Short mmCIF file of C-alpha atoms and ligand atoms in Angstrom, two decimals:
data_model
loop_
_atom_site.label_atom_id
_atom_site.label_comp_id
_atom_site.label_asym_id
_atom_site.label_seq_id
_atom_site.Cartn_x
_atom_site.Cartn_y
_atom_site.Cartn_z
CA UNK A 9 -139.31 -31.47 11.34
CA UNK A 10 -135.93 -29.80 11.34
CA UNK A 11 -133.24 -31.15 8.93
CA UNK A 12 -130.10 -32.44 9.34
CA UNK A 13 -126.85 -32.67 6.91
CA UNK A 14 -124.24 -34.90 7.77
CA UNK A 15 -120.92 -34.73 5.87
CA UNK A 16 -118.43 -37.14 7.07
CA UNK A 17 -114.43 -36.88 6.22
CA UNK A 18 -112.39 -39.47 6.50
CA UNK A 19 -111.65 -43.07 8.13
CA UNK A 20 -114.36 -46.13 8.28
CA UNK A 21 -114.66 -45.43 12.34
CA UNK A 22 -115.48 -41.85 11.59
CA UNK A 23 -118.14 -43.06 9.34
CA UNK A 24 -119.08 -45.84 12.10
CA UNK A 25 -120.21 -43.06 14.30
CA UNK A 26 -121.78 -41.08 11.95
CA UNK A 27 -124.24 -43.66 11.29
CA UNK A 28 -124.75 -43.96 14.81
CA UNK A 29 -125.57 -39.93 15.21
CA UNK A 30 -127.89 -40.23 12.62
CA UNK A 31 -129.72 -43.03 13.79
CA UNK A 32 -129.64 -40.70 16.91
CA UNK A 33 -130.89 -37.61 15.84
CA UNK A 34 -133.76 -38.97 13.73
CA UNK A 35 -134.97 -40.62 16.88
CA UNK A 36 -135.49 -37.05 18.66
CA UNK A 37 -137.70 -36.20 15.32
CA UNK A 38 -134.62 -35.11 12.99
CA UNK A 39 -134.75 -35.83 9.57
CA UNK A 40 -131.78 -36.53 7.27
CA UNK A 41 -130.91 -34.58 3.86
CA UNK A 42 -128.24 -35.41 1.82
CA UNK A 43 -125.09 -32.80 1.62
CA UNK A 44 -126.10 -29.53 -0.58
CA UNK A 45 -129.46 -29.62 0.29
CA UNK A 46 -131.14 -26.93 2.38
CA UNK A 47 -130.74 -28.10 5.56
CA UNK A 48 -131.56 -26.47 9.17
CA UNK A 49 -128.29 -28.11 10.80
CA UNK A 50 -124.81 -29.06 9.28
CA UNK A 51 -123.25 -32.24 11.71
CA UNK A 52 -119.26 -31.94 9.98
CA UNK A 53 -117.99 -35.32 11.10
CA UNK A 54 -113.78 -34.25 10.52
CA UNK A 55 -110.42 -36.01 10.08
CA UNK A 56 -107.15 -34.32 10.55
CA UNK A 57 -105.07 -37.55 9.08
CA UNK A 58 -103.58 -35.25 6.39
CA UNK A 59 -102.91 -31.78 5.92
CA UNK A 60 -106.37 -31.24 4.19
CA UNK A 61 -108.46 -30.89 7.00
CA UNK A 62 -108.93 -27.21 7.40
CA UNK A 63 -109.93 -26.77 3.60
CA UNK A 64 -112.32 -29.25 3.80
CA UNK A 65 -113.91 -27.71 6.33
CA UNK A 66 -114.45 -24.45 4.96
CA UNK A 67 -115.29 -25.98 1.88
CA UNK A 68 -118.30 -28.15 3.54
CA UNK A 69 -119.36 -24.76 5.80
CA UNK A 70 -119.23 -22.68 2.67
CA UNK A 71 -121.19 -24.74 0.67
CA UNK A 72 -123.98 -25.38 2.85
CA UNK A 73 -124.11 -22.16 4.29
CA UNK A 74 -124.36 -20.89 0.46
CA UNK A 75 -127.48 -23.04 0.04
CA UNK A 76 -128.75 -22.57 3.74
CA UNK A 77 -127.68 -19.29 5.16
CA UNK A 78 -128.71 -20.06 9.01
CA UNK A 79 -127.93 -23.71 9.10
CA UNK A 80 -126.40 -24.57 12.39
CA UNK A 81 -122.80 -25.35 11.83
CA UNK A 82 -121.41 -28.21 14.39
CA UNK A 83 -117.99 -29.58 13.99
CA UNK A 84 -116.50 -32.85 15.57
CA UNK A 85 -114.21 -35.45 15.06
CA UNK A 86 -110.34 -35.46 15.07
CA UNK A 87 -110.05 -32.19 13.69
CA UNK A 88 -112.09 -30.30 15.87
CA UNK A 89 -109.97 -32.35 18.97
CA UNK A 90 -106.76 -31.47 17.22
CA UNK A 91 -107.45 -27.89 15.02
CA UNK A 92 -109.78 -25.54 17.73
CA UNK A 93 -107.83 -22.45 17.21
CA UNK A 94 -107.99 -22.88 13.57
CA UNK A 95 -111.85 -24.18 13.32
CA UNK A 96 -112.80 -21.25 15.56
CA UNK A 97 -110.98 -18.83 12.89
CA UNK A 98 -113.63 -20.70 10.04
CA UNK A 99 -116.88 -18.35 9.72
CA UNK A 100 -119.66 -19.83 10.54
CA UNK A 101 -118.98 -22.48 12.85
CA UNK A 102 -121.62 -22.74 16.15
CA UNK A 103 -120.16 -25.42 17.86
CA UNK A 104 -116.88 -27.24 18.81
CA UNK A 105 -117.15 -30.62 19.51
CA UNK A 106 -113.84 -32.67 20.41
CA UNK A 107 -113.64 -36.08 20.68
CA UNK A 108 -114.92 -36.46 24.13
CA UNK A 109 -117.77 -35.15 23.62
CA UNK A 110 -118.36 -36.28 19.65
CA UNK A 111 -121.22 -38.75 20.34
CA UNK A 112 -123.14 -36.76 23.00
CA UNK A 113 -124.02 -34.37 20.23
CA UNK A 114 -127.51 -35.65 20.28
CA UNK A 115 -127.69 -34.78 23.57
CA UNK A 116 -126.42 -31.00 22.92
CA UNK A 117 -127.83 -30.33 19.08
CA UNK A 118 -131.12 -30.17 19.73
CA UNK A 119 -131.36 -26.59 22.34
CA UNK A 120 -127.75 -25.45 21.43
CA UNK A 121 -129.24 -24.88 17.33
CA UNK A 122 -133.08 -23.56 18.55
CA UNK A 123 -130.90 -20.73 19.95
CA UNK A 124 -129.49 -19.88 16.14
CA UNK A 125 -126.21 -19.16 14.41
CA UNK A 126 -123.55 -17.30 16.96
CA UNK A 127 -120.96 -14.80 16.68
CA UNK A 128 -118.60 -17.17 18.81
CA UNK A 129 -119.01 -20.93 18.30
CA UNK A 130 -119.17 -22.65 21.57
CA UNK A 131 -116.49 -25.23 22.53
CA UNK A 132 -116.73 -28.45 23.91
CA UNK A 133 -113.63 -29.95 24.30
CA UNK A 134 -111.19 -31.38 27.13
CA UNK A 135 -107.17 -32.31 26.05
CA UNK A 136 -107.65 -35.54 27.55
CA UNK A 137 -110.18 -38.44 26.64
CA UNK A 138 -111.64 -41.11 28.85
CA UNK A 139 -109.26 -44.20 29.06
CA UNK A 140 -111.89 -46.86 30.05
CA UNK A 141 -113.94 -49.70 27.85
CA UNK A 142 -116.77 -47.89 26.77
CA UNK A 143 -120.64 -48.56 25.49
CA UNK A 144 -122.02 -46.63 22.69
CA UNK A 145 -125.86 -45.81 22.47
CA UNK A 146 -127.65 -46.13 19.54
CA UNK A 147 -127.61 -48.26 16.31
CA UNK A 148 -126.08 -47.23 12.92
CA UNK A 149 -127.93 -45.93 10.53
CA UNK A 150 -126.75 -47.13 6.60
CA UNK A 151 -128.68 -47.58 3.67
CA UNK A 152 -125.99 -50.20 2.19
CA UNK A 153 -125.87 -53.72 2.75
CA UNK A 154 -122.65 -54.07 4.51
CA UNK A 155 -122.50 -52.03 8.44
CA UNK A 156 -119.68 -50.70 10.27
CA UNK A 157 -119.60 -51.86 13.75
CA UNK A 158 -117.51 -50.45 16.02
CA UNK A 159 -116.01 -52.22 18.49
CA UNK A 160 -112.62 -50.27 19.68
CA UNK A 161 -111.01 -46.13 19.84
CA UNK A 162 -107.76 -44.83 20.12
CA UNK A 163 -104.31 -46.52 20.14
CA UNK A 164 -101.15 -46.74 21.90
CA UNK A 165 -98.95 -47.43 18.96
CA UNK A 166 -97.58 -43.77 18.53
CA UNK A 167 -96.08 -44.27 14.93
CA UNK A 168 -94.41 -40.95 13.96
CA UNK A 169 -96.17 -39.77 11.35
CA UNK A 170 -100.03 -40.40 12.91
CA UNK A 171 -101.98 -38.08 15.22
CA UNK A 172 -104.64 -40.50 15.98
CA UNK A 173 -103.10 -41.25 19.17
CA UNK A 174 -103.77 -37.58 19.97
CA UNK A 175 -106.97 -37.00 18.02
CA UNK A 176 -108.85 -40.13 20.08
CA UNK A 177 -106.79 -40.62 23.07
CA UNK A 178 -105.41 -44.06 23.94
CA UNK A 179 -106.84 -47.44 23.21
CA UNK A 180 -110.00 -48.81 24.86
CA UNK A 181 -112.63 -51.25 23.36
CA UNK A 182 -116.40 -51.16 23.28
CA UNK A 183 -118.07 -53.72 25.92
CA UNK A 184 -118.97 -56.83 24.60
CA UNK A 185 -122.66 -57.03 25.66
CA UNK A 186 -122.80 -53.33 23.55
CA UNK A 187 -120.93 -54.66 20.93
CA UNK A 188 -123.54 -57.89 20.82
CA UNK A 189 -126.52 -55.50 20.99
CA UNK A 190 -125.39 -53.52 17.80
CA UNK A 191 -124.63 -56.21 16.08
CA UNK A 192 -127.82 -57.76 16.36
CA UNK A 193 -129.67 -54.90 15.80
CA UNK A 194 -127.90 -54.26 13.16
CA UNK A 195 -128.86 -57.61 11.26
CA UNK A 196 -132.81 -57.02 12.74
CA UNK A 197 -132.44 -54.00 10.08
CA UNK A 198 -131.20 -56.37 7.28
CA UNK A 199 -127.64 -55.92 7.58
CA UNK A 200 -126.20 -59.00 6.09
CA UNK A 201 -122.24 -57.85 6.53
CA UNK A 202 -120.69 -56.13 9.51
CA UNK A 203 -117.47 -54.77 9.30
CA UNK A 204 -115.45 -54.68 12.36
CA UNK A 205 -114.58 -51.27 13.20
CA UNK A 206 -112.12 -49.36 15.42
CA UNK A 207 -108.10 -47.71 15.57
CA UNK A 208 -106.68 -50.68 16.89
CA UNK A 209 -109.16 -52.90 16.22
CA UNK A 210 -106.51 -56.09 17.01
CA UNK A 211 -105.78 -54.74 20.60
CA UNK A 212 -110.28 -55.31 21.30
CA UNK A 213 -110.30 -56.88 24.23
CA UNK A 214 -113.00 -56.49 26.85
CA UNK A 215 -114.14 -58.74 30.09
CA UNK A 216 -111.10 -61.20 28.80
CA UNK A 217 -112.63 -61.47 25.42
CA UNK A 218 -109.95 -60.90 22.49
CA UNK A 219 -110.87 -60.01 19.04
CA UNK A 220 -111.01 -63.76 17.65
CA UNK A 221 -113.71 -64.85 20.63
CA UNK A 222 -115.69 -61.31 19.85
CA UNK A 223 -116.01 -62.68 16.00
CA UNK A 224 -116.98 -66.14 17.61
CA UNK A 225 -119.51 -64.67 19.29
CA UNK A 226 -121.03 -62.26 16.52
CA UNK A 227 -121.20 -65.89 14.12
CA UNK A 228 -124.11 -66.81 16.61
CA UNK A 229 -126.11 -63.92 15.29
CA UNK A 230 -128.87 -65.46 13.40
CA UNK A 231 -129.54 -63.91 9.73
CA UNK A 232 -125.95 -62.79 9.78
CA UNK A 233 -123.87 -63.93 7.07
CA UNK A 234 -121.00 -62.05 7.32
CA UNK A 235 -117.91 -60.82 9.55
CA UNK A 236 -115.19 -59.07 7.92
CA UNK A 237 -112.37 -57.45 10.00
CA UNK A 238 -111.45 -53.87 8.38
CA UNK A 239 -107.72 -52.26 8.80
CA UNK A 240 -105.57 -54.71 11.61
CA UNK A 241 -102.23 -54.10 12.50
CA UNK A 242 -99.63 -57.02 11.55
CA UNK A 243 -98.86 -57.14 15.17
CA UNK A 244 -101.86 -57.80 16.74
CA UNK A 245 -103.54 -60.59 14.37
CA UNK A 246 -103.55 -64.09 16.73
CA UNK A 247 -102.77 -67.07 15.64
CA UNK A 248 -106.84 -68.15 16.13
CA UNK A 249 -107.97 -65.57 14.83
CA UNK A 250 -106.08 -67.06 11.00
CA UNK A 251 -107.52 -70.64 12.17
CA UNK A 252 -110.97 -69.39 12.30
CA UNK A 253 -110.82 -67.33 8.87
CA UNK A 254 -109.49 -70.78 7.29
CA UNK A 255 -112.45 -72.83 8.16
CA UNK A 256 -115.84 -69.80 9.28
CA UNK A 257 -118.52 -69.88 7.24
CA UNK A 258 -119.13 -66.53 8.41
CA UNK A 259 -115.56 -64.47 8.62
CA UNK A 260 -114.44 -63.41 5.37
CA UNK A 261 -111.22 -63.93 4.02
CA UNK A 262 -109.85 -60.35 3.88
CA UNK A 263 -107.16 -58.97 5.26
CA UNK A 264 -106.06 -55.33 5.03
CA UNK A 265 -102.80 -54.93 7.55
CA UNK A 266 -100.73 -52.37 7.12
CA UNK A 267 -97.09 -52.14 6.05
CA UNK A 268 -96.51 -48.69 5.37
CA UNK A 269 -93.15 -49.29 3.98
CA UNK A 270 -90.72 -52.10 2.55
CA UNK A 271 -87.63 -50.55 3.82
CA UNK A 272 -86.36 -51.57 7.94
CA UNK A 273 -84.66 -48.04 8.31
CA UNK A 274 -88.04 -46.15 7.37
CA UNK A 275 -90.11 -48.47 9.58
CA UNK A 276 -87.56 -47.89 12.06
CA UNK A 277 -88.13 -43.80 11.80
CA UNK A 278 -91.75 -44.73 11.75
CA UNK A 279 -91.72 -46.57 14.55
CA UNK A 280 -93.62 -49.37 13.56
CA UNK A 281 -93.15 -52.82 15.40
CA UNK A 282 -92.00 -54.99 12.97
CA UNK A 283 -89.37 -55.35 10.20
CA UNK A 284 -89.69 -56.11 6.89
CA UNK A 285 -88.32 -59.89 7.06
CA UNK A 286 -91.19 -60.22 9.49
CA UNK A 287 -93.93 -58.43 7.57
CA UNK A 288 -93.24 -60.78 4.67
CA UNK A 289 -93.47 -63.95 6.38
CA UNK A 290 -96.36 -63.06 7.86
CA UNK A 291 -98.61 -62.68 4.89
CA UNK A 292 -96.56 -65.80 3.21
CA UNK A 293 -97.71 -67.69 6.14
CA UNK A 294 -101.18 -66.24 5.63
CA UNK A 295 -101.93 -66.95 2.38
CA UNK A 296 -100.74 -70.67 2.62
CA UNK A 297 -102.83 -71.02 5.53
CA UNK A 298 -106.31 -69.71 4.26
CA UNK A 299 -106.63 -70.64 0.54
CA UNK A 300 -108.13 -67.72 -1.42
CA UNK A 301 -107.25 -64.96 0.95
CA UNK A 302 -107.27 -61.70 -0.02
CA UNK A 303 -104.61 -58.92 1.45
CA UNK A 304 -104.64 -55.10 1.04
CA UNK A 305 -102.20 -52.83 2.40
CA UNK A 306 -101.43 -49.15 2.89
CA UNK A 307 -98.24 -47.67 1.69
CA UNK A 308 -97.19 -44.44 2.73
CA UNK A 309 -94.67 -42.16 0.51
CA UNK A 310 -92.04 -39.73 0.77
CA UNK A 311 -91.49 -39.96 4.48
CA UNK A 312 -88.69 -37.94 5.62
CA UNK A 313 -85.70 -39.86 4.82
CA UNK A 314 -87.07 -42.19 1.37
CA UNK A 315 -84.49 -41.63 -0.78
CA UNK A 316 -84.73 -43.40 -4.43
CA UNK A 317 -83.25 -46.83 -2.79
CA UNK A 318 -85.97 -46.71 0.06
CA UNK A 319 -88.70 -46.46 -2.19
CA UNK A 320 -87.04 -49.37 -3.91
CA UNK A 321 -87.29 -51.33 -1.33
CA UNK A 322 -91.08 -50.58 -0.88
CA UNK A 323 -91.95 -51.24 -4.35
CA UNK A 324 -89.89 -54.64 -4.86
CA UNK A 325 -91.78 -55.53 -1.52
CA UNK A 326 -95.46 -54.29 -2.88
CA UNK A 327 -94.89 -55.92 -6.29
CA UNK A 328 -93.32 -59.21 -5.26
CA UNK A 329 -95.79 -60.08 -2.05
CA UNK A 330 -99.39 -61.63 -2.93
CA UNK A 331 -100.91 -58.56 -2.40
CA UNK A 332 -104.58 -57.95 -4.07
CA UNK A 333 -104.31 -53.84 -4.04
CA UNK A 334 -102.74 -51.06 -1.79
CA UNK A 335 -103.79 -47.92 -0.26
CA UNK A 336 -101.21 -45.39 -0.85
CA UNK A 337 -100.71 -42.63 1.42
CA UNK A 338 -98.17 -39.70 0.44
CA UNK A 339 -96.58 -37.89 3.97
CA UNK A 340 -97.39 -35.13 5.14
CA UNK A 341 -96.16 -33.43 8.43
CA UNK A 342 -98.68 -33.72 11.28
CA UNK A 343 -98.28 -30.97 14.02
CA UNK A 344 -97.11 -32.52 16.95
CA UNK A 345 -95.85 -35.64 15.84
CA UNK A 346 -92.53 -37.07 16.18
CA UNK A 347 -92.39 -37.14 12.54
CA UNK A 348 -91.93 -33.65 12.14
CA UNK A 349 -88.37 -33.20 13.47
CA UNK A 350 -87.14 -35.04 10.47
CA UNK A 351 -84.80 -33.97 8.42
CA UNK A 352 -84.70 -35.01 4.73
CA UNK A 353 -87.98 -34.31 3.75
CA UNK A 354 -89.09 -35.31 0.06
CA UNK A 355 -90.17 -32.44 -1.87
CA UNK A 356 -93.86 -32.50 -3.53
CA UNK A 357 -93.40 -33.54 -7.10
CA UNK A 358 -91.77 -36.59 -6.03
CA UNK A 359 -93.88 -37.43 -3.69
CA UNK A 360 -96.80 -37.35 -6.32
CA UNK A 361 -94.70 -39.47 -8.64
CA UNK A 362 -93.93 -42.46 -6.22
CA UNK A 363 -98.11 -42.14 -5.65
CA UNK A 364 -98.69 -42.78 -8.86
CA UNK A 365 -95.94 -45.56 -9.68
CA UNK A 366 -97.52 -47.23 -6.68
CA UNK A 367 -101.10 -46.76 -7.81
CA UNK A 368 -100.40 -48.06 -11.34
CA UNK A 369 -99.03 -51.39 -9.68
CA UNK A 370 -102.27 -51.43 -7.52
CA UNK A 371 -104.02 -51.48 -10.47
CA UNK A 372 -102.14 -54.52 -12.38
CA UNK A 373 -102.05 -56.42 -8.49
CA UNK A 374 -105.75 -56.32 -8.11
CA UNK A 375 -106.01 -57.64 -12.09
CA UNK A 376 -103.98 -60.40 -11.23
CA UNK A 377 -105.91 -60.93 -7.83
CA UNK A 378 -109.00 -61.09 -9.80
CA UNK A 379 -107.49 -62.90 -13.02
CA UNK A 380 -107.35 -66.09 -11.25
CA UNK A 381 -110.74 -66.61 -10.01
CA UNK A 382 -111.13 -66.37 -14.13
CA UNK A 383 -113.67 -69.47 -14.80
CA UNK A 384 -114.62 -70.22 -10.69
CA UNK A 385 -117.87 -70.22 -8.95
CA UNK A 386 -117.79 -67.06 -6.16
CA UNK A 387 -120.84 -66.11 -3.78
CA UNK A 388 -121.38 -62.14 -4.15
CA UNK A 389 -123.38 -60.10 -1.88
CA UNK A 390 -125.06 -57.67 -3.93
CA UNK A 391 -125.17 -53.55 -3.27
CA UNK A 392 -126.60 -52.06 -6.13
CA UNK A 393 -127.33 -51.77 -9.60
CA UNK A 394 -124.90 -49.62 -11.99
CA UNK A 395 -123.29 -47.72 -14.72
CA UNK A 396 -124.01 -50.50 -17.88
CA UNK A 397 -126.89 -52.00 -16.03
CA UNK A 398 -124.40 -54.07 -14.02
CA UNK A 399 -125.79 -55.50 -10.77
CA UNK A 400 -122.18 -55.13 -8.70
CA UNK A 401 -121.25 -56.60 -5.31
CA UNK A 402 -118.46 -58.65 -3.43
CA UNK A 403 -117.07 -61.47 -2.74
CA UNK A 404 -116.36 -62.54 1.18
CA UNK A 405 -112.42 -62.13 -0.36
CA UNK A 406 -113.25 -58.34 -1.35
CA UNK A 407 -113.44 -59.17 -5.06
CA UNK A 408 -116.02 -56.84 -6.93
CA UNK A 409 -118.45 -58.51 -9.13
CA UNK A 410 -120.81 -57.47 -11.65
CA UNK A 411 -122.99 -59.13 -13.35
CA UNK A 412 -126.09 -58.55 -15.42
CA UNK A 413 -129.80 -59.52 -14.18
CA UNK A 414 -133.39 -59.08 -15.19
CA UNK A 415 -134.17 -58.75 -11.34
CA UNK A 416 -133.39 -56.58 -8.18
CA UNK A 417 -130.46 -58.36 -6.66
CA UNK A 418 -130.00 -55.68 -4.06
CA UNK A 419 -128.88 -57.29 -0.41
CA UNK A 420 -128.99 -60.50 -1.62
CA UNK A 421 -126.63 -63.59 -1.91
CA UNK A 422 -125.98 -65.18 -5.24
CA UNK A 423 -123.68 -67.60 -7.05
CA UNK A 424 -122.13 -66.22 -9.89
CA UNK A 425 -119.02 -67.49 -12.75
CA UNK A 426 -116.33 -65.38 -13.04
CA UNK A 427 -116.22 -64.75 -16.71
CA UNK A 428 -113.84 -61.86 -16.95
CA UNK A 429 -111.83 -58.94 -15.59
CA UNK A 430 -111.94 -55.51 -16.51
CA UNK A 431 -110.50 -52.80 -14.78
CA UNK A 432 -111.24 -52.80 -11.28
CA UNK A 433 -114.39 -55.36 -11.70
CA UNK A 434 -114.60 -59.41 -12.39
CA UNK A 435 -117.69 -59.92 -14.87
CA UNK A 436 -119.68 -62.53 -13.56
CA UNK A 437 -122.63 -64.51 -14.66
CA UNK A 438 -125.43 -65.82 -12.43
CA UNK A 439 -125.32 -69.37 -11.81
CA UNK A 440 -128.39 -69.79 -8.84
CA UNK A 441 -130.93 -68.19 -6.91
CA UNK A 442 -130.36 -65.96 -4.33
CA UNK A 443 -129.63 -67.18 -0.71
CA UNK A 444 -132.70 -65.23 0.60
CA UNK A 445 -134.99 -62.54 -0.42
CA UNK A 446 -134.41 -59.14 -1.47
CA UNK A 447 -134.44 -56.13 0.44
CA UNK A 448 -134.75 -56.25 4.26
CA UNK A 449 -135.55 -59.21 5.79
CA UNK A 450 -138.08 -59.74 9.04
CA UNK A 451 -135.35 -62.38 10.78
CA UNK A 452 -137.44 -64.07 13.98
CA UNK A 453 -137.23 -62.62 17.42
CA UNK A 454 -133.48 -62.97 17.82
CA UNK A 455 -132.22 -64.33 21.33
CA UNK A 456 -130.03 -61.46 22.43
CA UNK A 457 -127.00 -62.18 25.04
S1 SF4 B 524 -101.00 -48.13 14.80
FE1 SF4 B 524 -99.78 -46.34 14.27
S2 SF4 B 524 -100.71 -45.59 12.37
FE2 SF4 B 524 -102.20 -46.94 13.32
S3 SF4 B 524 -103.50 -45.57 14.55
FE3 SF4 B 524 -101.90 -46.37 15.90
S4 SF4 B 524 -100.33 -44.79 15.84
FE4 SF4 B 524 -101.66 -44.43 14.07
#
C-alpha cells in the first residue's frame, strides 16, 4: 500500500479539502502517515495569505525528502495558483497543481507518482477558475469531533491587501443537495459539529437557498448536534440568520466577522464595505439580540498608512467592543494587490509591537469572556484528553473547557460548572452524564434529501 503525507498550510477551507483528498486517496488503496514519516508521496496543501509561503514550502519538501528521498512531491493550493515560477525554482517538486485542478488530484496522483520523481515538475494550472456552483466528491476525512464542511470558494470582495480573490477565482457556492450529502455523511461517521466552511461563506447561495435556509436545512440531520458558522463577513450576515442563532438548538452562538481595523480611513484604503460606526452597531445589536454570544475578530496591523493615531483607533475599538478574542494579522505586501502601491508603509519592528499590544489584550478579552460564565452550567463537547489529565472541549459559544474525569469523554456531550479561569481555559466540573455514548456512534439509516 503506498503512503501518503499530507501537510496542509493555512486557512480552515484549505484544511476542508484536505480532509476531503484524504478521504479520497485512501479510497484508491492509499494509506495516510503523519508529516516526517517515510512516506511514498508528499500532497503540500499551500497558502500564499502572507509572505511565508515559499519558505514553507521548501521547508515541508526538505524535510520529507530528508526522511524519504523519492517521495513524490505534489503541490496545490493558493500558492501553487499564485507562486508557479517560484515553486518550479523549489527542488524537488513533481507536480503543479493550481486551484482548478486542486481536488482532481486523486484523479492524477495515482499514474503521475508510479512514473517517479522528475527533473521538471509537471504543471497543471489555468489563470482562470470555473465561475459556476460547484459539487465536490468525496467526504472529509478528520479524526476530531468537530468537521469542516465546505459549502462556498472564492470571493468578489477584492479588499487590497488579500489575494484570495486571485488565488480561488470569484465566488461560487457548493450545491445544496452536495452540501446535504456531506453533511450527512459526515454525522454517519460520528461527526457531532460541522463547521461551515468557505471564502465568502455569507454570499452561499445556491438554487435560491441563502446561508440561513442552508443551516435550516443541515438542523434536520439526525445525530447532528451542532452548526457553527466559521469566518463571515459583517456585510453579508442576514437579519434571519441572528433570529435563528437566538432561539436553534442546533446553531451555535459564535460569531467570528471580521473588522480588520477600527479606523474609517484604513478601511477605506482597504476597501472594506463598511465603516467603523457601522461595524460597532452591528455587534452591539448582536450581542443584545442573542444572549451569551460569543464574537471573534481579525485585526490586521501596520497597513500602509497606520500611523500611531490609526492604530489608536483600532485598539480603543478592540478593547471597548464585547469582543471574546482577536486574530491579529500583521501586513504584508501581496504581489498583485492593490495594496501594494501604497505609500507609507510601517516598518517591521513596529509592526511586531502593535502584534503584540493587540495579542496581550486578546488575552485579558477572552479572560473576561470566560470570567463571567464563572459559577454557570455550560454543555461542552469533548475532543480530547490533555496536558494535567484535563478532559478539554467547547462550548456551542467557543469557550474551552476542561475538566477532570475518571472516564473517556472523547466526542461526547456533557454538563459541566464553570469553576474557574486560567489562561486560555475555564475549569469546569462535571455536573451529568453524557448526552450519548462515546466514540462513534451507529446513528439509524438517515433519510437523505
Ligand atoms: S472579503 Fe476581502 S479579505 Fe475576505 S476573502 Fe474576500 S477579498 Fe479577501
Amino acid at each position: 500500500m503506498k503512503k501518503v503525507v499530507f501537510h496542509t498550510i493555512g486557512c480552515r477551507l484549505n484544511q476542508a479539502e484536505t480532509a476531503v483528498l484524504v478521504d479520497r486517496l485512501k479510497r484508491v488503496g492509499y494509506e495516510a502517515v503523519e508529516f516526517g514519516q517515510p512516506t511514498d508521496v508528499l500532497v503540500l496543501n499551500t497558502c500564499s495569505v502572507t509572505g511565508e509561503a515559499e519558505a514553507d514550502c521548501r521547508y515541508a519538501i526538505r524535510r520529507t525528502l530528508r526522511r524519504s528521498p523519492h517521495a513524490f512531491v505534489a503541490v496545490t493550493g493558493c500558492y501553487a495558483q499564485t507562486g508557479v515560477q517560484a515553486l518550479r525554482g523549489i527542488p524537488g517538486v513533481d507536480l503543479i497543481l493550481g486551484n482548478q485542478y486542486k481536488m482532481k488530484l486523486p484523479d492524477y496522483l495515482p499514474s503521475l507518482s508510479f512514473q517517479g520523481k522528475r527533473s521538471e515538475p509537471v504543471l497543471l494550472h489555468s489563470r482562470t477558475i470555473d465561475r459556476e456552483d460547484f459539487v465536490q466528491e468525496g467526504v472529509g476525512d478528520y479524526g476530531t469531533t468537530r468537521a469542516n464542511l465546505k459549502i462556498q470558494d472564492g470571493c468578489n470582495f477584492m479588499c487590497s491587501f488579500c489575494l484570495i480573490p486571485f488565488a480561488r477565482g470569484r465566488e461560487r457556492s457548493r450545491c445544496l443537495d452536495d452540501v446535504l450529502r456531506e453533511g450527512y455523511e459526515l454525522v454517519e461517521r460520528g461527526h457531532r459539529e460541522l463547521v461551515l466552511t468557505g471564502v465568502n461563506i455569507g454570499r452561499f447561495a445556491n438554487g435560491g437557498v441563502g446561508i440561513t435556509e442552508l443551516v435550516q436545512r443541515l438542523e434536520e440531520i439526525p445525530g447532528l448536534d451542532r452548526i457553527r458558522i466559521s469566518s463571515i463577513e459583517p456585510t453579508t450576515i442576514p437579519e434571519e440568520l441572528l433570529d435563528l442563532m437566538g432561539s436553534s438548538k442546533k446553531l451555535c452562538r459564535f460569531l467570528h466577522v471580521p473588522l480588520q481595523s477600527g479606523d474609517d480611513g484604513i478601511l477605506q484604503a482597504m476597501n472594506r464595505r463598511y465603516t467603523v460606526r457601522e461595524y460597532t452597531d452591528w455587534v452591539e445589536r448582536m450581542v443584545t439580540r442573542i444572549p451569551d454570544l460569543c464574537v471573534g475578530t481579525d485585526l490586521m496591523v501596520g497597513f500602509p498608512g497606520e500611523g500611531p493615531q490609526q492604530f489608536d483607533n483600532t485598539f480603543s475599538v478592540a478593547r471597548d467592543l464585547p469582543f471574546a478574542y482577536f486574530h491579529i494579522f500583521s501586513y504584508s505586501p501581496r504581489p498583485g494587490t492593490a495594496a501594494t502601491r501604497l505609500e507609507q508603509r510601517i516598518s517591521p519592528p513596529i509592526i511586531k509591537a502593535r502584534n503584540r499590544r493587540l495579542a496581550e489584550l486578546s488575552r485579558t478579552k477572552r479572560l473576561g469572556f470566560y470570567q463571567r460564565f464563572v459559577d454557570r452550567p455550560v454543555s461542552v463537547l469533548f475532543e480530547t484528553k490533555g496536558p494535567e489529565d484535563l478532559w478539554t472541549g467547547l462550548t456551542d459559544n467557543f469557550i474551552r473547557v476542561g475538566v477532570t474525569a475518571p472516564r473517556d469523554l472523547t466526542n461526547q456531550i456533557c454538563q459541566a460548572n464553570i469553576t474557574g479561569v486560567m489562561d486560555g481555559l475555564a475549569i469546569g466540573q462535571l455536573t451529568a452524564q453524557p448526552s450519548h455514548p462515546a466514540g462513534k456512534r451507529t446513528l439509524p439509516m438517515l433519510e437523505r434529501p
